PDB file of C-alpha atoms in Angstrom:
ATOM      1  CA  UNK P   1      48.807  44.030 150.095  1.00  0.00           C
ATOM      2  CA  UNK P   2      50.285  45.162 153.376  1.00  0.00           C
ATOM      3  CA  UNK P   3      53.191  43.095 153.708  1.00  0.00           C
ATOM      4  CA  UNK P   4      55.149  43.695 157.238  1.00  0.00           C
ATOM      5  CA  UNK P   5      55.222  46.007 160.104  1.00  0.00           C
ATOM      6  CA  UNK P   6      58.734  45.306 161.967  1.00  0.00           C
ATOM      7  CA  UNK P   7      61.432  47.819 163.160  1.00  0.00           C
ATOM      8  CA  UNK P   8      59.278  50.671 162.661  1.00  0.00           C
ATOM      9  CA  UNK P   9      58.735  50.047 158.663  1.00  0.00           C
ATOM     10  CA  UNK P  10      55.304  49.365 157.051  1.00  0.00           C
ATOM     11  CA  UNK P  11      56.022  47.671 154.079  1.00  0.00           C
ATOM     12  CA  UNK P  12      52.736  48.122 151.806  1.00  0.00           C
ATOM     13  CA  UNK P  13      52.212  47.676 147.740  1.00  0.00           C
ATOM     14  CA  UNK P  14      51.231  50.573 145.858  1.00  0.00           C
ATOM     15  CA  UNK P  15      47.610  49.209 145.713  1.00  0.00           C
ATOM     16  CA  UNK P  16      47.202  49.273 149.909  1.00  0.00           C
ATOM     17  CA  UNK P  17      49.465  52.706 150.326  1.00  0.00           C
ATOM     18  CA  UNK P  18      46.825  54.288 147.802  1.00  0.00           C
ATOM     19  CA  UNK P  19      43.494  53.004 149.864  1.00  0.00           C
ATOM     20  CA  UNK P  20      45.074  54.064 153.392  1.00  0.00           C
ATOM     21  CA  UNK P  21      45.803  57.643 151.846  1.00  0.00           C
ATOM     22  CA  UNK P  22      42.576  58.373 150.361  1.00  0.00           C
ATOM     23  CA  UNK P  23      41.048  56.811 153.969  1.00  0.00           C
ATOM     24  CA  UNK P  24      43.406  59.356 155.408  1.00  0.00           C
ATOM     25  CA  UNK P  25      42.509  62.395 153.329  1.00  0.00           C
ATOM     26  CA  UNK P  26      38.813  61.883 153.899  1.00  0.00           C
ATOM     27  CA  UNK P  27      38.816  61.086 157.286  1.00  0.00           C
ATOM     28  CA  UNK P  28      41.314  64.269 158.295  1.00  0.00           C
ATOM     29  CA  UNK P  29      39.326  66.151 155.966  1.00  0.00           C
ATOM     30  CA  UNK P  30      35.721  65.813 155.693  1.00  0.00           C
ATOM     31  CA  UNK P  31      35.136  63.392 157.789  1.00  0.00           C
ATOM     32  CA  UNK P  32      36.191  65.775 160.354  1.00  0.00           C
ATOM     33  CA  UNK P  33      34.104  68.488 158.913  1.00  0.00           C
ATOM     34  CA  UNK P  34      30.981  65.970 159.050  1.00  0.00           C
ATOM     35  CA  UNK P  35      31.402  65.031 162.891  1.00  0.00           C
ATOM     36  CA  UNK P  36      31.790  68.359 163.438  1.00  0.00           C
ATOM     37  CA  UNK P  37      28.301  69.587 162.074  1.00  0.00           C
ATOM     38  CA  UNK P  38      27.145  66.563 163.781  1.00  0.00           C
ATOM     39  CA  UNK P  39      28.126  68.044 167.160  1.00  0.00           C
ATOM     40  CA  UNK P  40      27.038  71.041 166.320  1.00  0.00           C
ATOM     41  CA  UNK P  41      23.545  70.066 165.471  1.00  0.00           C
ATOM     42  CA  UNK P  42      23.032  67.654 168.344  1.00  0.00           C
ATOM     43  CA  UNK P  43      24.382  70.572 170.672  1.00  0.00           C
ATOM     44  CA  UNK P  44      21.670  72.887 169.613  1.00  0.00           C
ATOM     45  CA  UNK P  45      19.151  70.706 170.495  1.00  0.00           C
ATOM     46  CA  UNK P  46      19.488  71.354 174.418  1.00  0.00           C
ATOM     47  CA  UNK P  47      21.098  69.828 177.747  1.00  0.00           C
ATOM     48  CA  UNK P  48      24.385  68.238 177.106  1.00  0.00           C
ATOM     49  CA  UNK P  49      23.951  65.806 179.702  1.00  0.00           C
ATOM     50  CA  UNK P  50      20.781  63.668 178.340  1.00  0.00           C
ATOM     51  CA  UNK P  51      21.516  64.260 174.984  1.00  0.00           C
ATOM     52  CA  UNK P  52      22.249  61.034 173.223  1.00  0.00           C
ATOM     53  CA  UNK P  53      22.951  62.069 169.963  1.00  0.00           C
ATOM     54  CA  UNK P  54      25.707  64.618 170.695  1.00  0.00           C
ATOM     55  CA  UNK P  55      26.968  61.701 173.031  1.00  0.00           C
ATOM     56  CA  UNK P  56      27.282  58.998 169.946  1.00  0.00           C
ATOM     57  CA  UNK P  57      28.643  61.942 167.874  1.00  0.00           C
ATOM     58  CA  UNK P  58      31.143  62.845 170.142  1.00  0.00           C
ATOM     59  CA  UNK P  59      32.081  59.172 170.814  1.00  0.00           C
ATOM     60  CA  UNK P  60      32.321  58.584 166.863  1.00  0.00           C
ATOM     61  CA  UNK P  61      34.559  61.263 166.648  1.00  0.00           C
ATOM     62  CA  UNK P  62      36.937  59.690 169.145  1.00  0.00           C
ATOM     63  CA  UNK P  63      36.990  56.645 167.229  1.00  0.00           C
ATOM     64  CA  UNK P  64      37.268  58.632 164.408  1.00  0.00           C
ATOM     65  CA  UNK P  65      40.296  60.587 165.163  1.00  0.00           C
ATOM     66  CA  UNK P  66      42.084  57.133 166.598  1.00  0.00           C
ATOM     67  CA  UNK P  67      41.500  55.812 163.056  1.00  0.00           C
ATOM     68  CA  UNK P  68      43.375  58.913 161.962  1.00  0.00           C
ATOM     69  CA  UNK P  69      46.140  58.613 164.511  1.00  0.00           C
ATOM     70  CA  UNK P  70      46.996  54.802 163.647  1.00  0.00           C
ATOM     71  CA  UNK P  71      46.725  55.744 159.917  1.00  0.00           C
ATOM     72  CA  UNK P  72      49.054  58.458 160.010  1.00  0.00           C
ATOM     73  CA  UNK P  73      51.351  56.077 162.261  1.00  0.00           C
ATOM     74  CA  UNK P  74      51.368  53.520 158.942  1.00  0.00           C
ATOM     75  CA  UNK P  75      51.682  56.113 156.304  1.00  0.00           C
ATOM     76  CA  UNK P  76      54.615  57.456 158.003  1.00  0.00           C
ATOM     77  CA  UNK P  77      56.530  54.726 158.569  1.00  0.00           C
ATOM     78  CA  UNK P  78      55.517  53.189 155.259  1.00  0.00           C
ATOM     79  CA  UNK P  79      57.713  51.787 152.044  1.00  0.00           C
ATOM     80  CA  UNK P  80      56.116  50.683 148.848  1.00  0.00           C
ATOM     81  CA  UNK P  81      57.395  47.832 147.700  1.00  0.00           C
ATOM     82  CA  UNK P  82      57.807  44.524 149.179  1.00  0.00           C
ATOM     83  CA  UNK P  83      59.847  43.489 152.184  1.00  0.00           C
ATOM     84  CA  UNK P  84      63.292  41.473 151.432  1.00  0.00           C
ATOM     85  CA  UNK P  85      62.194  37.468 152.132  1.00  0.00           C
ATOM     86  CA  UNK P  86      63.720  33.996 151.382  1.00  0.00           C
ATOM     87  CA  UNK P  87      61.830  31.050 151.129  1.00  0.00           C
ATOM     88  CA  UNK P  88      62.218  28.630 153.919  1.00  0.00           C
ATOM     89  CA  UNK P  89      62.517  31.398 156.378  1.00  0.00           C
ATOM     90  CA  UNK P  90      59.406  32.684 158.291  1.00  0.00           C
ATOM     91  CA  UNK P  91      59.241  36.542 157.756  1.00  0.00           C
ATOM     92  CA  UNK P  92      56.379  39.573 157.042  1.00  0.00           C
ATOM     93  CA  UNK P  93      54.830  38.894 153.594  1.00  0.00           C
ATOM     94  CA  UNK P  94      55.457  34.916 153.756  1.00  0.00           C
ATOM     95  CA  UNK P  95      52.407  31.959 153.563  1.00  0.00           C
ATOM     96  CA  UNK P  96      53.233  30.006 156.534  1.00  0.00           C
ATOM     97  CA  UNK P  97      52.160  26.616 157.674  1.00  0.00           C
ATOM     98  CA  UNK P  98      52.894  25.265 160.989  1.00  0.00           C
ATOM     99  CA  UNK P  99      51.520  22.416 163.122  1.00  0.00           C
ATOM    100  CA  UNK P 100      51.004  22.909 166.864  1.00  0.00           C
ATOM    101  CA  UNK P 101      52.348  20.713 169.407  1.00  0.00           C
ATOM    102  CA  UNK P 102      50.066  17.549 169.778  1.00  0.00           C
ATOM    103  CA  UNK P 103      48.033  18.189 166.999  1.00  0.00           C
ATOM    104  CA  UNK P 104      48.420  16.530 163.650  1.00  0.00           C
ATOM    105  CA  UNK P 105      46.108  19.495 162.172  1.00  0.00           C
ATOM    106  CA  UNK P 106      48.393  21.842 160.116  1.00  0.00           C
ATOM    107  CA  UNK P 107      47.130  25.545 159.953  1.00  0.00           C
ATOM    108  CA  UNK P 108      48.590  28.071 156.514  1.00  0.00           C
ATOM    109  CA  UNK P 109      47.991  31.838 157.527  1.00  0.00           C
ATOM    110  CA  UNK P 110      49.937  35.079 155.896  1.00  0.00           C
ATOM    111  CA  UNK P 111      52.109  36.734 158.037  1.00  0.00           C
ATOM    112  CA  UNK P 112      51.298  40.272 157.399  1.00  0.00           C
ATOM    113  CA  UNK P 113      50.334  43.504 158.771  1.00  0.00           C
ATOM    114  CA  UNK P 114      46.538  43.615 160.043  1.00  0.00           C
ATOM    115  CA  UNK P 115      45.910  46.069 157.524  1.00  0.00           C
ATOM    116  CA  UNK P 116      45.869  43.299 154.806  1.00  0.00           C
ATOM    117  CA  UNK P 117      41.858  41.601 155.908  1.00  0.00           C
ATOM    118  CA  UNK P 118      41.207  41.281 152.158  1.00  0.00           C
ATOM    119  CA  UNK P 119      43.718  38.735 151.695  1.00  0.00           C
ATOM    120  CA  UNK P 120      42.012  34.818 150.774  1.00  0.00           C
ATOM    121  CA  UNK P 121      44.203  33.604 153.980  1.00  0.00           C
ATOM    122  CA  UNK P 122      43.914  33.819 157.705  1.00  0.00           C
ATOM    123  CA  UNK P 123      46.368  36.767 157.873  1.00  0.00           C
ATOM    124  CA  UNK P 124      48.459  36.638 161.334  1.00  0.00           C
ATOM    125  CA  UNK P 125      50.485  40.123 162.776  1.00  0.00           C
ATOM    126  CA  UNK P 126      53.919  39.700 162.756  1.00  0.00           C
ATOM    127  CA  UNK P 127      53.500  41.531 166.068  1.00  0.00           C
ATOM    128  CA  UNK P 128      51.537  38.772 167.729  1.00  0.00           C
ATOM    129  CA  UNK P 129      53.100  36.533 170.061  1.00  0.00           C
ATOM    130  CA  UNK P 130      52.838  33.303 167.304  1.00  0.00           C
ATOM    131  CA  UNK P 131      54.335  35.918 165.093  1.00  0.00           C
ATOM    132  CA  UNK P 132      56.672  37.392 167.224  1.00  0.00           C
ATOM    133  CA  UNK P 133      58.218  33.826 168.129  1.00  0.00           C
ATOM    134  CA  UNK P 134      58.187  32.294 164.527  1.00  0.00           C
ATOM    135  CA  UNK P 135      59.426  35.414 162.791  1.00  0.00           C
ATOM    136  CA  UNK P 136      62.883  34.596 161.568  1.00  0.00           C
ATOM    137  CA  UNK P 137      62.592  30.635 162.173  1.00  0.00           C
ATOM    138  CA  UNK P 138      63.389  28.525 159.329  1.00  0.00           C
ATOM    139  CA  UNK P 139      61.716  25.286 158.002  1.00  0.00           C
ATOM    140  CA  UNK P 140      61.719  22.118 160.706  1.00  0.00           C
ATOM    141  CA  UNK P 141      62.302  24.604 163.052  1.00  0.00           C
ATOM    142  CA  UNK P 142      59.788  24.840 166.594  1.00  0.00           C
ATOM    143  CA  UNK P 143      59.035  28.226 168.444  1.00  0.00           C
ATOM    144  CA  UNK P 144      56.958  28.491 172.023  1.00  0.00           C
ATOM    145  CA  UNK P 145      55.025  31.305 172.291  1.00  0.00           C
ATOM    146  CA  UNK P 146      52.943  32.403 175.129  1.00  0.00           C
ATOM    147  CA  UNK P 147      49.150  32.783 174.457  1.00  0.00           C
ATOM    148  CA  UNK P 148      46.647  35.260 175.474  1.00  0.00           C
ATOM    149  CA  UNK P 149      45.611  33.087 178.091  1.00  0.00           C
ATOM    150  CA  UNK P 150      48.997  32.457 179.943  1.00  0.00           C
ATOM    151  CA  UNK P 151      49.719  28.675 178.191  1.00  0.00           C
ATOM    152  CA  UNK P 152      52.759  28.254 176.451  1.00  0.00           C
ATOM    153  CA  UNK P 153      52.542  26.463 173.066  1.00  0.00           C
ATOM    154  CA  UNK P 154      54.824  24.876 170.259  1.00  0.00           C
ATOM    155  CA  UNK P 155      54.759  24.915 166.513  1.00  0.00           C
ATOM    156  CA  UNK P 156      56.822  23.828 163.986  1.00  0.00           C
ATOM    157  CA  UNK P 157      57.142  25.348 161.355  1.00  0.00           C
ATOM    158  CA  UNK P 158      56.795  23.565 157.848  1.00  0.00           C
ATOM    159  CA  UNK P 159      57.103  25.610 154.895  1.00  0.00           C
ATOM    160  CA  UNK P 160      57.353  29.443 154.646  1.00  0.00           C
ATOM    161  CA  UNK P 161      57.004  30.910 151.049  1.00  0.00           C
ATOM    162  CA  UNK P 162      56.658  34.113 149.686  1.00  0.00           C
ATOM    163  CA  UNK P 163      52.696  34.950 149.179  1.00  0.00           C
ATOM    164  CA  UNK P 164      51.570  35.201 146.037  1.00  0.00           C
ATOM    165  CA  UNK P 165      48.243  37.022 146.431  1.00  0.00           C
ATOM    166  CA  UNK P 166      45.035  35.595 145.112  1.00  0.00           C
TER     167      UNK P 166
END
């Protein structure tokens, strides 16, 4: 499980270190080696300029070589192991629950880097701006954050404990 990604550390468990290696290695190695015969074999086939195939190919192998820039960004930053936490305080690698203001709905997510989409849980960046502003908070505590559309909103936060996995 990818656990946090705060002052420049990636925490990770061995388990999500080893699949974002191996996703690495193939992707800087042949991966890169595929798109490239790819090119190669849509460029033989004539103009450049109406030539869809060697268009998608070339466009997969920007994605492609973003994928391998962000991965090498987490694997280089990244410690195996799990991040230091204390229950009752809102932190990378914690289940949170929180109600928003003027709701009586409560809402549990894992606070955890994005890189963790297997988990059972709604998993929330501790790099969004709910994350950002309840990062550090501590039970019957309230945090405003702005949201993506401009509004300002309140939780409260009302329990933060360490996640446990499945």
């Amino acid at each position: 499980m990818a656990v946090s990604q705060n002052d420049n550390v990636t925490w990770l468990t061995q388990e999500a270190y080893d699949r974002l290696k191996e996703e690495y290695e193939y992707l800087s190695g042949p991966g890169r080696t595929d798109i490239a015969k790819k090119i190669e074999a849509a460029r033989e086939e004539g103009d450049l300029r109406e030539n869809g195939g060697y268009h998608a190919a070339k466009d997969e192998q920007g994605k492609m070589e973003a994928r391998i820039f962000h991965l090498r960004q987490i694997l280089d930053s990244a410690r195996v192991g799990e991040a230091p936490r204390a229950e009752g305080i809102v932190g990378p690698g914690m289940t949170v629950t929180v109600r928003f203001d003027g709701d009586d709905e409560e809402v549990t997510f894992l606070l955890a880097s994005r890189e963790e989409s297997g988990a059972p849980i709604d998993v929330y960046s501790p790099n969004s701006p709910l994350g950002s502003a309840i990062n550090g908070k501590k039970v019957g505590e309230q945090a405003t954050y702005t949201m993506p559309n401009g509004r300002q909103n309140t939780v409260e936060i009302l329990e933060a404990v360490p996640y446990v996995g499945n």
